[in-house]
Amino acid sequence: MTLYLGVDAGGTSCKARLTDEKGTVLGTGVAGPANTRIGLDALHETLLDVCRQATDAAGVGQDDLADIRVGMGIAGINRQGMKPKIQALAFPFRSVALSSDSMIANLGAHAGGDGAILILGTGSVGLIKRGEDSTSIGGYGFPISDEGSGAALGLSAIRHALRALDGRTRPTPLSQAVTQQFNHAIPGVIAWMDEATPADYASFAPLVLAHAETGDEIALSIVREGALHIERFIETIYARGATRCVLMGGLAEPMTPWLRARIVDRLVSPLGDALDGALLLAGRPLPG
């Protein structure tokens, strides 16, 4: 029996799902960040880890791995020269199809059909699919892009908190909650910044959203600016000819209430998730 393994490798986490041809879930796996920024060796290790978790959970033996078809969507795979390097990595499977995390999210959202998505997670990116053609909008990487994302919200929170510490703006509960994590000391923030990843910045997004709900003026300004970027993404997606658009990712639900009603009314619900898309990429037949 041919089995199918889907992998969604993103900036915050890496997930795997093993199914049979009918879509019955046999095993799953989860690990930490698995975008190309972590380095090729670390990426390879993480991908093997989540795959092994899923196959072990299903009781699949080493000799049966060669019967598994795999689809992987990896954040950052479209960076120059990266895809051939990942294709050269060794995997013990029958086949490994590679694409971006945004492409598998699109495939899952529209069950392989045409449509668009806007992913709001650690980063942000829009993707429009028409037949075999696809067009990306944004998603150039943090900090020059990723508007409206968790990393962008966190970066703005850190900037405002630093300004409050050195007196350029009035402290608020949000700025104090942020700087408290560094003992309210600017050198501590700078030392953290030197090693911080996009996921580290994104870890402050829930704090920003929570304080926006209570009316914190800095948090409100950050979230409203993020919402404007998200709305512009969606407007651009439809202006480029998309007829369906799904909002996806960990920030999709918490940011939706901050969008104007006429924008929200243009969105549709997903037919599946990114792992469903990865399984389609692997070659699993559509049900029915």
mmCIF file of C-alpha atoms in Angstrom:
data_model
loop_
_atom_site.group_PDB
_atom_site.id
_atom_site.type_symbol
_atom_site.label_atom_id
_atom_site.label_comp_id
_atom_site.label_asym_id
_atom_site.label_seq_id
_atom_site.Cartn_x
_atom_site.Cartn_y
_atom_site.Cartn_z
ATOM 1 C CA MET A 1 0.000 0.000 0.000
ATOM 2 C CA THR A 2 1.293 3.443 -0.922
ATOM 3 C CA LEU A 3 1.316 5.887 1.979
ATOM 4 C CA TYR A 4 1.491 9.677 1.756
ATOM 5 C CA LEU A 5 3.375 12.024 4.053
ATOM 6 C CA GLY A 6 2.812 15.777 4.094
ATOM 7 C CA VAL A 7 5.229 18.213 5.734
ATOM 8 C CA ASP A 8 4.598 21.885 6.487
ATOM 9 C CA ALA A 9 7.957 23.473 7.377
ATOM 10 C CA GLY A 10 7.504 27.053 8.564
ATOM 11 C CA GLY A 11 9.230 29.772 10.511
ATOM 12 C CA THR A 12 7.645 28.835 13.836
ATOM 13 C CA SER A 13 7.082 25.093 13.602
ATOM 14 C CA CYS A 14 7.361 22.041 11.378
ATOM 15 C CA LYS A 15 4.472 19.566 11.161
ATOM 16 C CA ALA A 16 3.991 16.228 9.443
ATOM 17 C CA ARG A 17 0.943 14.056 8.701
ATOM 18 C CA LEU A 18 1.004 10.489 7.370
ATOM 19 C CA THR A 19 -2.117 9.104 5.650
ATOM 20 C CA ASP A 20 -3.232 6.278 3.418
ATOM 21 C CA GLU A 21 -4.735 6.779 -0.042
ATOM 22 C CA LYS A 22 -8.183 7.471 1.434
ATOM 23 C CA GLY A 23 -6.865 10.217 3.708
ATOM 24 C CA THR A 24 -7.015 8.290 6.986
ATOM 25 C CA VAL A 25 -4.473 9.847 9.356
ATOM 26 C CA LEU A 26 -1.974 7.229 10.526
ATOM 27 C CA GLY A 27 0.592 9.353 12.324
ATOM 28 C CA THR A 28 1.720 12.918 12.962
ATOM 29 C CA GLY A 29 4.857 14.777 13.988
ATOM 30 C CA VAL A 30 5.774 18.251 15.185
ATOM 31 C CA ALA A 31 9.068 20.080 15.726
ATOM 32 C CA GLY A 32 10.456 23.605 15.907
ATOM 33 C CA PRO A 33 11.275 26.120 13.147
ATOM 34 C CA ALA A 34 12.193 24.616 9.795
ATOM 35 C CA ASN A 35 12.596 27.452 7.326
ATOM 36 C CA THR A 36 15.756 27.825 5.271
ATOM 37 C CA ARG A 37 17.094 30.505 7.622
ATOM 38 C CA ILE A 38 18.088 27.899 10.216
ATOM 39 C CA GLY A 39 20.706 26.417 7.880
ATOM 40 C CA LEU A 40 20.667 23.395 5.589
ATOM 41 C CA ASP A 41 21.955 20.862 8.121
ATOM 42 C CA ALA A 42 19.491 21.944 10.817
ATOM 43 C CA LEU A 43 16.659 21.983 8.275
ATOM 44 C CA HIS A 44 17.503 18.466 7.099
ATOM 45 C CA GLU A 45 17.598 17.186 10.671
ATOM 46 C CA THR A 46 14.225 18.766 11.520
ATOM 47 C CA LEU A 47 12.551 17.415 8.389
ATOM 48 C CA LEU A 48 13.822 13.899 9.105
ATOM 49 C CA ASP A 49 12.711 14.235 12.723
ATOM 50 C CA VAL A 50 9.069 15.120 11.981
ATOM 51 C CA CYS A 51 8.871 12.475 9.280
ATOM 52 C CA ARG A 52 10.257 9.883 11.688
ATOM 53 C CA GLN A 53 7.753 10.916 14.351
ATOM 54 C CA ALA A 54 4.863 10.382 11.946
ATOM 55 C CA THR A 55 6.083 7.030 10.632
ATOM 56 C CA ASP A 56 6.944 5.767 14.128
ATOM 57 C CA ALA A 57 3.473 6.744 15.367
ATOM 58 C CA ALA A 58 1.988 4.698 12.525
ATOM 59 C CA GLY A 59 4.251 1.732 13.241
ATOM 60 C CA VAL A 60 5.908 1.948 9.830
ATOM 61 C CA GLY A 61 9.164 0.016 9.758
ATOM 62 C CA GLN A 62 12.421 1.124 8.163
ATOM 63 C CA ASP A 63 11.952 -1.281 5.261
ATOM 64 C CA ASP A 64 8.571 0.255 4.407
ATOM 65 C CA LEU A 65 9.760 3.869 4.146
ATOM 66 C CA ALA A 66 10.515 3.342 0.459
ATOM 67 C CA ASP A 67 6.757 2.958 -0.153
ATOM 68 C CA ILE A 68 5.982 6.476 1.091
ATOM 69 C CA ARG A 69 5.435 9.457 -1.209
ATOM 70 C CA VAL A 70 6.250 12.773 0.467
ATOM 71 C CA GLY A 71 5.251 16.366 -0.215
ATOM 72 C CA MET A 72 7.103 19.150 1.603
ATOM 73 C CA GLY A 73 6.289 22.844 1.716
ATOM 74 C CA ILE A 74 9.284 24.723 3.094
ATOM 75 C CA ALA A 75 9.447 28.402 4.036
ATOM 76 C CA GLY A 76 12.245 30.126 2.151
ATOM 77 C CA ILE A 77 12.747 27.385 -0.457
ATOM 78 C CA ASN A 78 12.404 29.952 -3.241
ATOM 79 C CA ARG A 79 15.455 31.867 -2.066
ATOM 80 C CA GLN A 80 18.131 31.896 -4.735
ATOM 81 C CA GLY A 81 19.855 28.525 -5.094
ATOM 82 C CA MET A 82 18.068 26.950 -2.149
ATOM 83 C CA LYS A 83 15.750 24.437 -3.843
ATOM 84 C CA PRO A 84 18.548 22.465 -5.604
ATOM 85 C CA LYS A 85 20.391 22.178 -2.296
ATOM 86 C CA ILE A 86 17.310 20.758 -0.577
ATOM 87 C CA GLN A 87 16.664 18.419 -3.504
ATOM 88 C CA ALA A 88 20.173 17.027 -2.979
ATOM 89 C CA LEU A 89 19.436 16.046 0.643
ATOM 90 C CA ALA A 90 18.992 12.341 1.373
ATOM 91 C CA PHE A 91 15.538 11.056 2.342
ATOM 92 C CA PRO A 92 14.574 7.369 2.660
ATOM 93 C CA PHE A 93 11.309 7.711 0.741
ATOM 94 C CA ARG A 94 9.931 6.655 -2.633
ATOM 95 C CA SER A 95 9.619 10.258 -3.785
ATOM 96 C CA VAL A 96 9.902 13.749 -2.293
ATOM 97 C CA ALA A 97 8.090 16.645 -3.988
ATOM 98 C CA LEU A 98 9.190 20.095 -2.843
ATOM 99 C CA SER A 99 7.457 23.458 -2.890
ATOM 100 C CA SER A 100 7.004 26.516 -0.695
ATOM 101 C CA ASP A 101 4.936 26.609 2.476
ATOM 102 C CA SER A 102 2.652 29.147 0.798
ATOM 103 C CA MET A 103 2.009 26.824 -2.166
ATOM 104 C CA ILE A 104 0.946 23.873 -0.008
ATOM 105 C CA ALA A 105 -1.275 26.226 2.002
ATOM 106 C CA ASN A 106 -2.912 27.338 -1.260
ATOM 107 C CA LEU A 107 -3.345 23.754 -2.459
ATOM 108 C CA GLY A 108 -4.979 22.811 0.831
ATOM 109 C CA ALA A 109 -7.199 25.899 0.995
ATOM 110 C CA HIS A 110 -8.684 25.298 -2.456
ATOM 111 C CA ALA A 111 -8.382 21.481 -2.655
ATOM 112 C CA GLY A 112 -5.856 21.863 -5.450
ATOM 113 C CA GLY A 113 -8.031 24.251 -7.467
ATOM 114 C CA ASP A 114 -7.514 27.873 -8.418
ATOM 115 C CA GLY A 115 -7.642 30.566 -5.755
ATOM 116 C CA ALA A 116 -5.616 32.832 -3.531
ATOM 117 C CA ILE A 117 -4.449 32.844 0.057
ATOM 118 C CA LEU A 118 -2.940 35.328 2.434
ATOM 119 C CA ILE A 119 -0.853 33.670 5.136
ATOM 120 C CA LEU A 120 -0.469 35.561 8.408
ATOM 121 C CA GLY A 121 1.923 33.797 10.734
ATOM 122 C CA THR A 122 5.487 34.519 11.757
ATOM 123 C CA GLY A 123 5.720 36.129 8.321
ATOM 124 C CA SER A 124 3.156 37.079 5.681
ATOM 125 C CA VAL A 125 2.735 36.293 2.007
ATOM 126 C CA GLY A 126 -0.038 36.269 -0.564
ATOM 127 C CA LEU A 127 -0.234 33.641 -3.294
ATOM 128 C CA ILE A 128 -2.546 33.483 -6.307
ATOM 129 C CA LYS A 129 -2.825 30.186 -8.226
ATOM 130 C CA ARG A 130 -4.334 29.899 -11.698
ATOM 131 C CA GLY A 131 -3.794 26.502 -13.277
ATOM 132 C CA GLU A 132 -0.079 25.806 -13.345
ATOM 133 C CA ASP A 133 0.791 29.487 -12.850
ATOM 134 C CA SER A 134 1.230 31.163 -9.493
ATOM 135 C CA THR A 135 1.993 34.703 -8.374
ATOM 136 C CA SER A 136 3.373 35.690 -4.987
ATOM 137 C CA ILE A 137 2.700 39.014 -3.310
ATOM 138 C CA GLY A 138 5.071 40.110 -0.563
ATOM 139 C CA GLY A 139 6.819 37.493 1.525
ATOM 140 C CA TYR A 140 10.316 38.791 0.806
ATOM 141 C CA GLY A 141 11.511 38.093 4.332
ATOM 142 C CA PHE A 142 11.789 39.829 7.667
ATOM 143 C CA PRO A 143 12.415 42.676 8.360
ATOM 144 C CA ILE A 144 12.081 44.198 4.856
ATOM 145 C CA SER A 145 8.714 42.518 4.251
ATOM 146 C CA ASP A 146 6.204 40.377 6.191
ATOM 147 C CA GLU A 147 3.822 43.287 6.811
ATOM 148 C CA GLY A 148 0.922 42.480 9.122
ATOM 149 C CA SER A 149 2.682 39.381 10.435
ATOM 150 C CA GLY A 150 3.523 38.290 13.960
ATOM 151 C CA ALA A 151 7.155 39.259 13.463
ATOM 152 C CA ALA A 152 6.128 42.724 12.243
ATOM 153 C CA LEU A 153 3.842 43.273 15.241
ATOM 154 C CA GLY A 154 6.623 42.183 17.576
ATOM 155 C CA LEU A 155 9.207 44.413 15.914
ATOM 156 C CA SER A 156 6.931 47.439 16.293
ATOM 157 C CA ALA A 157 6.364 46.569 19.951
ATOM 158 C CA ILE A 158 10.110 46.396 20.603
ATOM 159 C CA ARG A 159 10.698 49.719 18.830
ATOM 160 C CA HIS A 160 7.968 51.497 20.805
ATOM 161 C CA ALA A 161 9.204 49.965 24.052
ATOM 162 C CA LEU A 162 12.733 51.236 23.438
ATOM 163 C CA ARG A 163 11.438 54.731 22.697
ATOM 164 C CA ALA A 164 9.495 54.655 25.946
ATOM 165 C CA LEU A 165 12.592 53.545 27.860
ATOM 166 C CA ASP A 166 14.731 56.415 26.602
ATOM 167 C CA GLY A 167 11.967 59.005 26.961
ATOM 168 C CA ARG A 168 10.985 59.667 23.371
ATOM 169 C CA THR A 169 7.425 58.515 24.004
ATOM 170 C CA ARG A 170 5.190 57.963 27.012
ATOM 171 C CA PRO A 171 5.282 54.463 28.548
ATOM 172 C CA THR A 172 2.115 52.374 28.307
ATOM 173 C CA PRO A 173 1.181 48.998 29.804
ATOM 174 C CA LEU A 174 2.353 47.329 26.577
ATOM 175 C CA SER A 175 5.771 48.991 26.555
ATOM 176 C CA GLN A 176 6.223 48.131 30.228
ATOM 177 C CA ALA A 177 5.181 44.511 29.657
ATOM 178 C CA VAL A 178 7.721 44.236 26.845
ATOM 179 C CA THR A 179 10.639 45.854 28.674
ATOM 180 C CA GLN A 180 9.861 43.904 31.853
ATOM 181 C CA GLN A 181 11.146 40.841 30.002
ATOM 182 C CA PHE A 182 14.514 42.595 29.770
ATOM 183 C CA ASN A 183 14.485 44.019 33.324
ATOM 184 C CA HIS A 184 13.620 47.411 31.768
ATOM 185 C CA ALA A 185 17.241 47.706 30.576
ATOM 186 C CA ILE A 186 18.106 48.815 27.037
ATOM 187 C CA PRO A 187 21.358 46.758 26.926
ATOM 188 C CA GLY A 188 19.282 43.650 27.565
ATOM 189 C CA VAL A 189 17.059 44.422 24.585
ATOM 190 C CA ILE A 190 20.083 45.043 22.367
ATOM 191 C CA ALA A 191 21.739 41.781 23.426
ATOM 192 C CA TRP A 192 18.512 39.896 22.675
ATOM 193 C CA MET A 193 18.169 41.629 19.298
ATOM 194 C CA ASP A 194 21.623 40.458 18.204
ATOM 195 C CA GLU A 195 20.432 36.837 18.297
ATOM 196 C CA ALA A 196 16.669 37.236 17.735
ATOM 197 C CA THR A 197 14.927 35.336 14.942
ATOM 198 C CA PRO A 198 11.646 36.296 13.237
ATOM 199 C CA ALA A 199 9.923 33.751 15.482
ATOM 200 C CA ASP A 200 11.392 35.514 18.538
ATOM 201 C CA TYR A 201 9.858 38.805 17.409
ATOM 202 C CA ALA A 202 6.578 37.053 16.606
ATOM 203 C CA SER A 203 6.424 35.755 20.191
ATOM 204 C CA PHE A 204 5.456 39.304 21.247
ATOM 205 C CA ALA A 205 2.417 39.411 18.913
ATOM 206 C CA PRO A 206 -0.032 37.878 21.439
ATOM 207 C CA LEU A 207 1.051 40.522 23.957
ATOM 208 C CA VAL A 208 0.379 43.298 21.439
ATOM 209 C CA LEU A 209 -3.058 41.913 20.580
ATOM 210 C CA ALA A 210 -4.011 41.461 24.239
ATOM 211 C CA HIS A 211 -3.098 45.066 25.075
ATOM 212 C CA ALA A 212 -4.893 46.368 21.982
ATOM 213 C CA GLU A 213 -8.059 44.730 23.313
ATOM 214 C CA THR A 214 -7.720 46.759 26.526
ATOM 215 C CA GLY A 215 -7.195 50.031 24.653
ATOM 216 C CA ASP A 216 -3.434 50.518 25.030
ATOM 217 C CA GLU A 217 -2.646 53.374 22.627
ATOM 218 C CA ILE A 218 0.653 51.925 21.385
ATOM 219 C CA ALA A 219 -0.819 48.454 20.916
ATOM 220 C CA LEU A 220 -3.805 49.931 19.080
ATOM 221 C CA SER A 221 -1.560 51.843 16.693
ATOM 222 C CA ILE A 222 0.497 48.713 15.959
ATOM 223 C CA VAL A 223 -2.506 46.470 15.345
ATOM 224 C CA ARG A 224 -4.345 49.057 13.247
ATOM 225 C CA GLU A 225 -1.267 49.569 11.077
ATOM 226 C CA GLY A 226 -0.987 45.798 10.664
ATOM 227 C CA ALA A 227 -4.656 45.613 9.704
ATOM 228 C CA LEU A 228 -4.161 48.252 7.011
ATOM 229 C CA HIS A 229 -1.330 46.196 5.501
ATOM 230 C CA ILE A 230 -3.516 43.068 5.558
ATOM 231 C CA GLU A 231 -6.383 44.903 3.856
ATOM 232 C CA ARG A 232 -4.038 46.166 1.172
ATOM 233 C CA PHE A 233 -2.795 42.609 0.611
ATOM 234 C CA ILE A 234 -6.353 41.384 0.120
ATOM 235 C CA GLU A 235 -7.307 44.272 -2.172
ATOM 236 C CA THR A 236 -4.217 43.622 -4.290
ATOM 237 C CA ILE A 237 -4.978 39.903 -4.506
ATOM 238 C CA TYR A 238 -8.438 40.626 -5.936
ATOM 239 C CA ALA A 239 -7.080 43.366 -8.196
ATOM 240 C CA ARG A 240 -4.724 40.759 -9.668
ATOM 241 C CA GLY A 241 -7.692 38.669 -10.768
ATOM 242 C CA ALA A 242 -8.311 36.222 -7.928
ATOM 243 C CA THR A 243 -11.917 35.129 -7.419
ATOM 244 C CA ARG A 244 -11.429 33.436 -4.030
ATOM 245 C CA CYS A 245 -9.169 34.401 -1.133
ATOM 246 C CA VAL A 246 -8.604 32.565 2.141
ATOM 247 C CA LEU A 247 -6.930 34.100 5.192
ATOM 248 C CA MET A 248 -4.667 31.507 6.806
ATOM 249 C CA GLY A 249 -2.055 31.172 9.550
ATOM 250 C CA GLY A 250 -1.902 31.681 13.281
ATOM 251 C CA LEU A 251 -2.765 35.395 13.095
ATOM 252 C CA ALA A 252 -5.686 35.011 10.691
ATOM 253 C CA GLU A 253 -8.325 34.630 13.388
ATOM 254 C CA PRO A 254 -7.042 37.249 15.885
ATOM 255 C CA MET A 255 -6.502 39.878 13.162
ATOM 256 C CA THR A 256 -9.841 39.400 11.371
ATOM 257 C CA PRO A 257 -11.850 41.525 13.891
ATOM 258 C CA TRP A 258 -9.536 44.458 13.126
ATOM 259 C CA LEU A 259 -10.367 44.393 9.406
ATOM 260 C CA ARG A 260 -13.204 46.381 7.845
ATOM 261 C CA ALA A 261 -16.414 44.422 7.265
ATOM 262 C CA ARG A 262 -16.324 44.912 3.502
ATOM 263 C CA ILE A 263 -12.873 43.281 3.411
ATOM 264 C CA VAL A 264 -13.896 40.353 5.614
ATOM 265 C CA ASP A 265 -16.970 39.777 3.435
ATOM 266 C CA ARG A 266 -14.689 39.065 0.472
ATOM 267 C CA LEU A 267 -12.916 36.204 2.248
ATOM 268 C CA VAL A 268 -13.920 32.544 1.979
ATOM 269 C CA SER A 269 -13.362 29.578 4.279
ATOM 270 C CA PRO A 270 -10.557 27.099 3.503
ATOM 271 C CA LEU A 271 -11.392 23.638 2.192
ATOM 272 C CA GLY A 272 -8.337 22.201 3.944
ATOM 273 C CA ASP A 273 -5.080 23.113 5.646
ATOM 274 C CA ALA A 274 -1.439 23.289 4.564
ATOM 275 C CA LEU A 275 -0.796 19.636 5.406
ATOM 276 C CA ASP A 276 -3.697 18.666 3.150
ATOM 277 C CA GLY A 277 -1.925 20.656 0.455
ATOM 278 C CA ALA A 278 1.376 18.912 1.153
ATOM 279 C CA LEU A 279 -0.367 15.551 0.789
ATOM 280 C CA LEU A 280 -1.807 16.655 -2.571
ATOM 281 C CA LEU A 281 1.707 17.702 -3.580
ATOM 282 C CA ALA A 282 2.895 14.225 -2.609
ATOM 283 C CA GLY A 283 0.344 12.789 -5.045
ATOM 284 C CA ARG A 284 -2.432 11.609 -2.743
ATOM 285 C CA PRO A 285 -5.693 11.410 -4.727
ATOM 286 C CA LEU A 286 -8.506 13.785 -3.931
ATOM 287 C CA PRO A 287 -11.308 12.070 -2.004
ATOM 288 C CA GLY A 288 -14.331 11.000 -3.960
#
